[in-house]
Amino acid sequence: MTPEQKQLIKATVPVLKENGLLLTTHFYQRVFSVNAELKNTFNMANQENGRQPTALAMAVLAYAENIDDPSVLLSTLQRIGHKHTSLAVRPEHYAVIGRHLIASISEVLGTAATPALLDAWTAAYKQLASLMIGIEADLYAAQVTKPGGWTGWRPFIVNAKIAETNGKTTFHLYPADGGTVANFGMSQYLNVRLFMPELQLFQPHPYRVEGAPNGQYYTIVAKRETGKTGSVSNWLLDIVQPGDHLELSAPAGVCPMGAPAEKPALVIRAGGCPMHQAA
Ligand code: HEM
């Protein structure tokens, strides 16, 4: 990027931030009306409560603010990368999202959106996207080289569904291919993906991976969600039974140091992330 482009970017960040809600509303309306297939990747209940709509576009603005030294955002980008890999986000998605984001910036800025300004934003987005794609490629490579590891969505079978006394329900999930499952670190999560008939969509939901790794299956705990259309947790509690199939992404997530484990058999350090090790 040229110094002039960086200047243009920095000058427009405050205006876009001020109009953050307008920007993100435009952005998501465009994404889901033009690329409706992406409704299967995003949790639509999060769109309803407004949590996710601001996250993606605001992260792009934060990047633009730090365009002179994006390295300050590296740990944030790592965290987002984990989130993305657990939702099977792929490099080709970035071009789609980029198109909608630049068009939304243009719509929000109106006549102030000169071709030079839009070129500058396009260059900034491409820079960020290639950083993210690189981070995610490394994470996918690490996932797939782990014993029992995989990328994307893998079919699993519900082997046990255990109602707990606290209103929560525990599930034991075994791979449908009969293979092993990758170890995981403390406080890592995976996404469960289900087809929700009321939305006619696949929907993902993240769950912490509980207990200690055993190479055979994963344990997750679901609790009831109120006031949400198409809640994956409610579907797990009300409809899913032992023997049913669902899809899982591989465990992901930057592990906070010293995070409590449910049943830590033994804790070791691997690659800066505390890992469980089965006794
Ligand atoms: C440079 C581009 C992007 C940035 C800066 C970005 C940023 C973010 C951020 C900040 C979050 C929230 C993370 C969290 O909750 O911890 C997020 C979540 C997410 N992103 Fe991205 N993202 C980008 C591109 C993409 C692309 C290309 C896709 C694929 C379609 C995508 C799909 C998602 C999904 C599905 C979530 C989870 C939303 C949910 O909770 O339902 N993102 N992203």
mmCIF file of C-alpha atoms and ligand atoms in Angstrom:
data_model
loop_
_atom_site.group_PDB
_atom_site.id
_atom_site.type_symbol
_atom_site.label_atom_id
_atom_site.label_comp_id
_atom_site.label_asym_id
_atom_site.label_seq_id
_atom_site.Cartn_x
_atom_site.Cartn_y
_atom_site.Cartn_z
ATOM 1 C CA MET A 1 0.000 0.000 0.000
ATOM 2 C CA THR A 2 1.189 3.537 -0.784
ATOM 3 C CA PRO A 3 1.510 6.195 1.976
ATOM 4 C CA GLU A 4 -1.337 8.110 0.279
ATOM 5 C CA GLN A 5 -3.593 5.058 0.474
ATOM 6 C CA LYS A 6 -2.784 4.603 4.162
ATOM 7 C CA GLN A 7 -3.655 8.264 4.741
ATOM 8 C CA LEU A 8 -7.000 7.863 2.931
ATOM 9 C CA ILE A 9 -7.813 4.787 5.020
ATOM 10 C CA LYS A 10 -6.982 6.452 8.315
ATOM 11 C CA ALA A 11 -9.037 9.538 7.411
ATOM 12 C CA THR A 12 -12.191 7.497 6.803
ATOM 13 C CA VAL A 13 -12.014 5.088 9.770
ATOM 14 C CA PRO A 14 -13.680 7.573 12.207
ATOM 15 C CA VAL A 15 -16.625 8.184 9.816
ATOM 16 C CA LEU A 16 -17.135 4.459 9.304
ATOM 17 C CA LYS A 17 -16.876 3.798 13.031
ATOM 18 C CA GLU A 18 -19.463 6.482 13.734
ATOM 19 C CA ASN A 19 -21.728 4.738 11.234
ATOM 20 C CA GLY A 20 -20.756 1.290 12.477
ATOM 21 C CA LEU A 21 -24.300 0.014 12.804
ATOM 22 C CA LEU A 22 -25.264 1.254 9.348
ATOM 23 C CA LEU A 23 -22.104 -0.265 7.873
ATOM 24 C CA THR A 24 -22.614 -3.676 9.463
ATOM 25 C CA THR A 25 -26.344 -3.723 8.670
ATOM 26 C CA HIS A 26 -25.624 -2.970 5.015
ATOM 27 C CA PHE A 27 -22.846 -5.509 5.004
ATOM 28 C CA TYR A 28 -24.814 -8.458 6.398
ATOM 29 C CA GLN A 29 -27.914 -7.680 4.340
ATOM 30 C CA ARG A 30 -25.745 -7.765 1.212
ATOM 31 C CA VAL A 31 -23.896 -10.937 2.226
ATOM 32 C CA PHE A 32 -27.031 -12.914 3.042
ATOM 33 C CA SER A 33 -29.153 -11.679 0.141
ATOM 34 C CA VAL A 34 -26.485 -12.190 -2.545
ATOM 35 C CA ASN A 35 -24.665 -15.190 -1.027
ATOM 36 C CA ALA A 36 -27.475 -16.906 0.870
ATOM 37 C CA GLU A 37 -25.380 -20.101 1.135
ATOM 38 C CA LEU A 38 -23.293 -18.311 3.798
ATOM 39 C CA LYS A 39 -26.306 -18.457 6.143
ATOM 40 C CA ASN A 40 -25.136 -22.032 6.743
ATOM 41 C CA THR A 41 -21.742 -20.810 7.970
ATOM 42 C CA PHE A 42 -22.915 -18.063 10.328
ATOM 43 C CA ASN A 43 -25.053 -18.750 13.359
ATOM 44 C CA MET A 44 -28.203 -16.840 12.417
ATOM 45 C CA ALA A 45 -29.269 -16.494 16.061
ATOM 46 C CA ASN A 46 -26.107 -14.400 16.586
ATOM 47 C CA GLN A 47 -27.246 -12.193 13.720
ATOM 48 C CA GLU A 48 -30.534 -11.640 15.535
ATOM 49 C CA ASN A 49 -28.936 -10.587 18.813
ATOM 50 C CA GLY A 50 -26.490 -8.248 17.037
ATOM 51 C CA ARG A 51 -23.335 -9.820 18.509
ATOM 52 C CA GLN A 52 -21.631 -11.034 15.346
ATOM 53 C CA PRO A 53 -22.868 -8.311 12.956
ATOM 54 C CA THR A 54 -20.522 -5.786 14.518
ATOM 55 C CA ALA A 55 -17.566 -8.139 15.095
ATOM 56 C CA LEU A 56 -16.339 -8.780 11.561
ATOM 57 C CA ALA A 57 -16.615 -5.243 10.149
ATOM 58 C CA MET A 58 -15.272 -3.688 13.355
ATOM 59 C CA ALA A 59 -12.238 -5.972 13.224
ATOM 60 C CA VAL A 60 -11.548 -4.707 9.700
ATOM 61 C CA LEU A 61 -11.772 -1.117 10.963
ATOM 62 C CA ALA A 62 -9.420 -1.939 13.863
ATOM 63 C CA TYR A 63 -6.975 -3.329 11.327
ATOM 64 C CA ALA A 64 -7.280 -0.179 9.218
ATOM 65 C CA GLU A 65 -6.584 1.979 12.274
ATOM 66 C CA ASN A 66 -3.359 0.053 12.813
ATOM 67 C CA ILE A 67 -2.388 -0.072 9.166
ATOM 68 C CA ASP A 68 1.096 1.329 9.957
ATOM 69 C CA ASP A 69 1.851 -1.541 12.327
ATOM 70 C CA PRO A 70 -0.684 -4.373 12.034
ATOM 71 C CA SER A 71 1.582 -6.625 14.123
ATOM 72 C CA VAL A 72 -0.080 -5.202 17.273
ATOM 73 C CA LEU A 73 -3.206 -7.124 16.244
ATOM 74 C CA LEU A 74 -1.519 -10.476 15.686
ATOM 75 C CA SER A 75 -2.866 -12.160 18.828
ATOM 76 C CA THR A 76 -6.398 -10.967 17.954
ATOM 77 C CA LEU A 77 -6.006 -12.278 14.409
ATOM 78 C CA GLN A 78 -4.830 -15.641 15.802
ATOM 79 C CA ARG A 79 -7.969 -15.842 17.950
ATOM 80 C CA ILE A 80 -10.175 -14.990 14.963
ATOM 81 C CA GLY A 81 -8.255 -17.561 12.887
ATOM 82 C CA HIS A 82 -9.108 -20.281 15.408
ATOM 83 C CA LYS A 83 -12.763 -19.239 15.271
ATOM 84 C CA HIS A 84 -12.716 -19.329 11.468
ATOM 85 C CA THR A 85 -11.052 -22.746 11.192
ATOM 86 C CA SER A 86 -13.616 -24.186 13.592
ATOM 87 C CA LEU A 87 -16.293 -22.926 11.177
ATOM 88 C CA ALA A 88 -14.551 -24.234 8.044
ATOM 89 C CA VAL A 89 -13.896 -20.755 6.624
ATOM 90 C CA ARG A 90 -11.827 -21.145 3.436
ATOM 91 C CA PRO A 91 -9.626 -18.768 1.394
ATOM 92 C CA GLU A 92 -12.247 -18.425 -1.361
ATOM 93 C CA HIS A 93 -14.708 -16.973 1.170
ATOM 94 C CA TYR A 94 -12.469 -13.932 1.645
ATOM 95 C CA ALA A 95 -13.063 -12.609 -1.863
ATOM 96 C CA VAL A 96 -16.847 -12.837 -1.357
ATOM 97 C CA ILE A 97 -16.746 -11.094 2.026
ATOM 98 C CA GLY A 98 -14.337 -8.466 0.646
ATOM 99 C CA ARG A 99 -16.661 -7.578 -2.238
ATOM 100 C CA HIS A 100 -19.573 -7.000 0.135
ATOM 101 C CA LEU A 101 -17.494 -5.046 2.608
ATOM 102 C CA ILE A 102 -16.098 -2.634 0.010
ATOM 103 C CA ALA A 103 -19.548 -2.166 -1.538
ATOM 104 C CA SER A 104 -20.968 -1.439 1.931
ATOM 105 C CA ILE A 105 -18.216 1.098 2.654
ATOM 106 C CA SER A 106 -19.079 2.769 -0.638
ATOM 107 C CA GLU A 107 -22.787 2.835 0.204
ATOM 108 C CA VAL A 108 -22.209 4.264 3.682
ATOM 109 C CA LEU A 109 -19.766 6.961 2.546
ATOM 110 C CA GLY A 110 -21.913 7.959 -0.442
ATOM 111 C CA THR A 111 -20.329 10.651 -2.632
ATOM 112 C CA ALA A 112 -17.222 10.722 -0.400
ATOM 113 C CA ALA A 113 -16.365 7.242 -1.680
ATOM 114 C CA THR A 114 -14.048 8.241 -4.513
ATOM 115 C CA PRO A 115 -12.440 5.571 -6.706
ATOM 116 C CA ALA A 116 -9.057 6.296 -5.033
ATOM 117 C CA LEU A 117 -10.576 5.784 -1.590
ATOM 118 C CA LEU A 118 -12.262 2.520 -2.560
ATOM 119 C CA ASP A 119 -9.002 1.303 -4.115
ATOM 120 C CA ALA A 120 -7.236 2.061 -0.848
ATOM 121 C CA TRP A 121 -9.829 0.105 1.167
ATOM 122 C CA THR A 122 -9.632 -2.770 -1.291
ATOM 123 C CA ALA A 123 -5.841 -2.868 -0.874
ATOM 124 C CA ALA A 124 -6.166 -2.755 2.942
ATOM 125 C CA TYR A 125 -8.751 -5.551 2.974
ATOM 126 C CA LYS A 126 -6.605 -7.702 0.669
ATOM 127 C CA GLN A 127 -3.628 -7.207 2.977
ATOM 128 C CA LEU A 128 -5.677 -8.259 5.999
ATOM 129 C CA ALA A 129 -7.295 -11.163 4.152
ATOM 130 C CA SER A 130 -3.935 -12.564 3.060
ATOM 131 C CA LEU A 131 -2.683 -12.330 6.660
ATOM 132 C CA MET A 132 -5.772 -14.202 7.888
ATOM 133 C CA ILE A 133 -5.595 -16.798 5.114
ATOM 134 C CA GLY A 134 -1.945 -17.461 6.066
ATOM 135 C CA ILE A 135 -2.779 -17.841 9.770
ATOM 136 C CA GLU A 136 -5.668 -20.176 8.936
ATOM 137 C CA ALA A 137 -3.577 -22.251 6.509
ATOM 138 C CA ASP A 138 -1.078 -22.884 9.342
ATOM 139 C CA LEU A 139 -3.885 -23.824 11.741
ATOM 140 C CA TYR A 140 -5.503 -26.191 9.205
ATOM 141 C CA ALA A 141 -2.105 -27.789 8.492
ATOM 142 C CA ALA A 142 -1.557 -28.315 12.233
ATOM 143 C CA GLN A 143 -5.050 -29.814 12.641
ATOM 144 C CA VAL A 144 -4.725 -32.276 9.797
ATOM 145 C CA THR A 145 -1.258 -33.511 10.787
ATOM 146 C CA LYS A 146 -2.365 -34.334 14.355
ATOM 147 C CA PRO A 147 -3.217 -38.016 14.932
ATOM 148 C CA GLY A 148 -6.998 -38.246 14.660
ATOM 149 C CA GLY A 149 -7.126 -34.696 13.272
ATOM 150 C CA TRP A 150 -9.146 -33.306 10.362
ATOM 151 C CA THR A 151 -10.338 -30.033 8.832
ATOM 152 C CA GLY A 152 -13.870 -28.953 7.961
ATOM 153 C CA TRP A 153 -16.891 -30.986 9.086
ATOM 154 C CA ARG A 154 -16.568 -34.661 10.125
ATOM 155 C CA PRO A 155 -19.601 -36.887 10.791
ATOM 156 C CA PHE A 156 -20.027 -38.069 14.391
ATOM 157 C CA ILE A 157 -22.552 -40.299 16.156
ATOM 158 C CA VAL A 158 -24.187 -39.505 19.480
ATOM 159 C CA ASN A 159 -23.266 -42.437 21.687
ATOM 160 C CA ALA A 160 -24.556 -41.200 25.041
ATOM 161 C CA LYS A 161 -26.952 -38.455 26.119
ATOM 162 C CA ILE A 162 -26.881 -37.940 29.871
ATOM 163 C CA ALA A 163 -29.217 -35.506 31.646
ATOM 164 C CA GLU A 164 -27.370 -33.807 34.503
ATOM 165 C CA THR A 165 -28.997 -32.562 37.713
ATOM 166 C CA ASN A 166 -28.239 -28.890 36.865
ATOM 167 C CA GLY A 167 -30.496 -28.836 33.792
ATOM 168 C CA LYS A 168 -27.581 -29.406 31.443
ATOM 169 C CA THR A 169 -27.088 -32.459 29.242
ATOM 170 C CA THR A 170 -23.819 -34.228 28.485
ATOM 171 C CA PHE A 171 -23.171 -35.838 25.090
ATOM 172 C CA HIS A 172 -20.501 -38.358 24.100
ATOM 173 C CA LEU A 173 -19.727 -38.048 20.394
ATOM 174 C CA TYR A 174 -17.856 -40.754 18.452
ATOM 175 C CA PRO A 175 -16.533 -40.366 14.886
ATOM 176 C CA ALA A 176 -18.861 -42.138 12.433
ATOM 177 C CA ASP A 177 -15.821 -43.398 10.481
ATOM 178 C CA GLY A 178 -14.671 -45.404 13.512
ATOM 179 C CA GLY A 179 -11.327 -43.554 13.595
ATOM 180 C CA THR A 180 -9.560 -41.825 16.446
ATOM 181 C CA VAL A 181 -10.022 -38.204 17.513
ATOM 182 C CA ALA A 182 -7.362 -35.547 18.016
ATOM 183 C CA ASN A 183 -6.221 -34.453 21.465
ATOM 184 C CA PHE A 184 -7.212 -30.986 22.604
ATOM 185 C CA GLY A 185 -5.961 -28.266 24.907
ATOM 186 C CA MET A 186 -7.636 -26.850 27.967
ATOM 187 C CA SER A 187 -10.614 -24.597 27.187
ATOM 188 C CA GLN A 188 -10.570 -25.473 23.501
ATOM 189 C CA TYR A 189 -13.912 -25.663 21.728
ATOM 190 C CA LEU A 190 -15.388 -27.378 18.722
ATOM 191 C CA ASN A 191 -18.413 -26.505 16.633
ATOM 192 C CA VAL A 192 -21.365 -28.848 16.280
ATOM 193 C CA ARG A 193 -23.224 -28.441 13.000
ATOM 194 C CA LEU A 194 -26.827 -29.587 12.564
ATOM 195 C CA PHE A 195 -29.496 -29.176 9.920
ATOM 196 C CA MET A 196 -32.257 -27.047 11.461
ATOM 197 C CA PRO A 197 -35.544 -27.743 9.620
ATOM 198 C CA GLU A 198 -37.241 -24.582 10.929
ATOM 199 C CA LEU A 199 -34.549 -22.476 9.216
ATOM 200 C CA GLN A 200 -33.852 -24.910 6.358
ATOM 201 C CA LEU A 201 -30.167 -24.287 7.113
ATOM 202 C CA PHE A 202 -27.169 -25.982 8.630
ATOM 203 C CA GLN A 203 -26.277 -24.163 11.815
ATOM 204 C CA PRO A 204 -23.063 -24.263 13.852
ATOM 205 C CA HIS A 205 -22.709 -23.802 17.605
ATOM 206 C CA PRO A 206 -19.475 -23.814 19.636
ATOM 207 C CA TYR A 207 -19.087 -26.052 22.706
ATOM 208 C CA ARG A 208 -16.148 -26.417 25.062
ATOM 209 C CA VAL A 209 -14.511 -29.837 24.794
ATOM 210 C CA GLU A 210 -14.920 -31.312 28.275
ATOM 211 C CA GLY A 211 -12.803 -33.712 30.294
ATOM 212 C CA ALA A 212 -9.440 -35.153 29.307
ATOM 213 C CA PRO A 213 -8.576 -36.404 25.806
ATOM 214 C CA ASN A 214 -9.109 -40.143 25.291
ATOM 215 C CA GLY A 215 -8.520 -40.523 21.533
ATOM 216 C CA GLN A 216 -11.943 -42.166 21.092
ATOM 217 C CA TYR A 217 -14.657 -39.559 21.553
ATOM 218 C CA TYR A 218 -15.460 -35.987 22.645
ATOM 219 C CA THR A 219 -17.667 -34.864 25.487
ATOM 220 C CA ILE A 220 -19.707 -31.654 25.241
ATOM 221 C CA VAL A 221 -22.356 -30.162 27.519
ATOM 222 C CA ALA A 222 -25.417 -28.312 26.191
ATOM 223 C CA LYS A 223 -27.756 -26.067 28.119
ATOM 224 C CA ARG A 224 -31.115 -24.642 27.133
ATOM 225 C CA GLU A 225 -31.201 -21.298 25.318
ATOM 226 C CA THR A 226 -34.262 -19.088 25.622
ATOM 227 C CA GLY A 227 -35.700 -16.758 22.992
ATOM 228 C CA LYS A 228 -33.616 -18.030 20.074
ATOM 229 C CA THR A 229 -34.963 -19.265 16.762
ATOM 230 C CA GLY A 230 -33.066 -22.264 15.486
ATOM 231 C CA SER A 231 -31.039 -22.933 18.630
ATOM 232 C CA VAL A 232 -28.611 -25.821 18.113
ATOM 233 C CA SER A 233 -28.461 -26.445 21.882
ATOM 234 C CA ASN A 234 -32.248 -26.732 22.173
ATOM 235 C CA TRP A 235 -32.269 -29.110 19.209
ATOM 236 C CA LEU A 236 -29.619 -31.240 20.924
ATOM 237 C CA LEU A 237 -31.653 -31.283 24.146
ATOM 238 C CA ASP A 238 -35.092 -31.883 22.609
ATOM 239 C CA ILE A 239 -34.594 -33.852 19.416
ATOM 240 C CA VAL A 240 -31.191 -35.499 19.142
ATOM 241 C CA GLN A 241 -30.994 -39.033 20.525
ATOM 242 C CA PRO A 242 -28.256 -41.674 20.876
ATOM 243 C CA GLY A 243 -27.526 -43.117 17.426
ATOM 244 C CA ASP A 244 -28.152 -39.808 15.631
ATOM 245 C CA HIS A 245 -25.525 -38.273 13.382
ATOM 246 C CA LEU A 246 -24.171 -34.727 13.531
ATOM 247 C CA GLU A 247 -21.043 -32.953 12.295
ATOM 248 C CA LEU A 248 -18.085 -31.646 14.257
ATOM 249 C CA SER A 249 -15.166 -29.374 13.510
ATOM 250 C CA ALA A 250 -11.804 -30.215 15.077
ATOM 251 C CA PRO A 251 -11.001 -28.664 18.472
ATOM 252 C CA ALA A 252 -9.693 -25.105 18.149
ATOM 253 C CA GLY A 253 -9.154 -22.030 20.257
ATOM 254 C CA VAL A 254 -6.231 -20.185 21.745
ATOM 255 C CA CYS A 255 -5.959 -21.557 25.269
ATOM 256 C CA PRO A 256 -5.756 -18.957 28.011
ATOM 257 C CA MET A 257 -2.921 -19.808 30.383
ATOM 258 C CA GLY A 258 -4.035 -21.361 33.634
ATOM 259 C CA ALA A 259 -7.594 -21.926 32.405
ATOM 260 C CA PRO A 260 -9.371 -24.399 34.646
ATOM 261 C CA ALA A 261 -9.896 -27.894 33.280
ATOM 262 C CA GLU A 262 -12.915 -29.990 34.101
ATOM 263 C CA LYS A 263 -10.926 -33.121 34.991
ATOM 264 C CA PRO A 264 -7.250 -32.419 34.411
ATOM 265 C CA ALA A 265 -5.533 -35.797 34.642
ATOM 266 C CA LEU A 266 -2.160 -34.269 33.984
ATOM 267 C CA VAL A 267 -1.268 -30.922 32.457
ATOM 268 C CA ILE A 268 1.679 -30.495 30.126
ATOM 269 C CA ARG A 269 2.768 -27.552 27.976
ATOM 270 C CA ALA A 270 2.851 -27.989 24.226
ATOM 271 C CA GLY A 271 3.484 -25.105 21.871
ATOM 272 C CA GLY A 272 2.626 -22.564 24.564
ATOM 273 C CA CYS A 273 -0.841 -24.041 25.076
ATOM 274 C CA PRO A 274 -1.663 -26.140 28.146
ATOM 275 C CA MET A 275 -2.705 -29.620 27.048
ATOM 276 C CA HIS A 276 -4.530 -32.351 28.859
ATOM 277 C CA GLN A 277 -2.980 -35.746 28.763
ATOM 278 C CA ALA A 278 -5.051 -38.818 29.446
ATOM 279 C CA ALA A 279 -3.885 -40.708 32.543
HETATM 280 C C1 HEM B 1 -10.576 -9.962 6.925
HETATM 281 C C2 HEM B 1 -11.712 -10.550 7.035
HETATM 282 C C3 HEM B 1 -12.370 -10.980 8.302
HETATM 283 C C4 HEM B 1 -12.293 -10.457 9.559
HETATM 284 C C5 HEM B 1 -11.474 -9.283 10.043
HETATM 285 C C6 HEM B 1 -13.147 -11.252 10.410
HETATM 286 C C7 HEM B 1 -13.347 -11.026 11.752
HETATM 287 C C8 HEM B 1 -14.138 -11.789 12.571
HETATM 288 C C9 HEM B 1 -14.333 -11.579 13.989
HETATM 289 C C10 HEM B 1 -13.704 -10.462 14.816
HETATM 290 C C11 HEM B 1 -15.168 -12.538 14.431
HETATM 291 C C12 HEM B 1 -15.655 -12.744 15.879
HETATM 292 C C13 HEM B 1 -14.642 -13.645 16.558
HETATM 293 C C14 HEM B 1 -15.039 -14.100 17.934
HETATM 294 O O1 HEM B 1 -16.253 -14.155 18.259
HETATM 295 O O2 HEM B 1 -14.128 -14.456 18.702
HETATM 296 C C15 HEM B 1 -15.508 -13.361 13.310
HETATM 297 C C16 HEM B 1 -16.361 -14.436 13.374
HETATM 298 C C17 HEM B 1 -16.800 -15.111 12.276
HETATM 299 N N1 HEM B 1 -16.370 -14.957 10.990
HETATM 300 FE FE1 HEM B 1 -14.983 -13.680 10.332
HETATM 301 N N2 HEM B 1 -13.722 -12.230 9.650
HETATM 302 C C18 HEM B 1 -13.282 -12.099 8.367
HETATM 303 C C19 HEM B 1 -13.611 -12.887 7.300
HETATM 304 C C20 HEM B 1 -14.518 -13.914 7.336
HETATM 305 C C21 HEM B 1 -14.873 -14.735 6.208
HETATM 306 C C22 HEM B 1 -14.259 -14.625 4.857
HETATM 307 C C23 HEM B 1 -15.830 -15.608 6.634
HETATM 308 C C24 HEM B 1 -16.533 -16.664 5.828
HETATM 309 C C25 HEM B 1 -17.654 -16.529 5.294
HETATM 310 C C26 HEM B 1 -16.067 -15.336 8.048
HETATM 311 C C27 HEM B 1 -16.948 -15.995 8.844
HETATM 312 C C28 HEM B 1 -17.070 -15.824 10.195
HETATM 313 C C29 HEM B 1 -18.003 -16.569 11.020
HETATM 314 C C30 HEM B 1 -18.980 -17.633 10.520
HETATM 315 C C31 HEM B 1 -17.830 -16.125 12.329
HETATM 316 C C32 HEM B 1 -18.593 -16.576 13.568
HETATM 317 C C33 HEM B 1 -19.836 -15.801 13.658
HETATM 318 C C34 HEM B 1 -20.842 -16.375 14.610
HETATM 319 O O3 HEM B 1 -20.632 -16.242 15.818
HETATM 320 O O4 HEM B 1 -21.798 -16.925 14.112
HETATM 321 N N3 HEM B 1 -15.247 -14.301 8.433
HETATM 322 N N4 HEM B 1 -14.863 -12.894 12.198
#
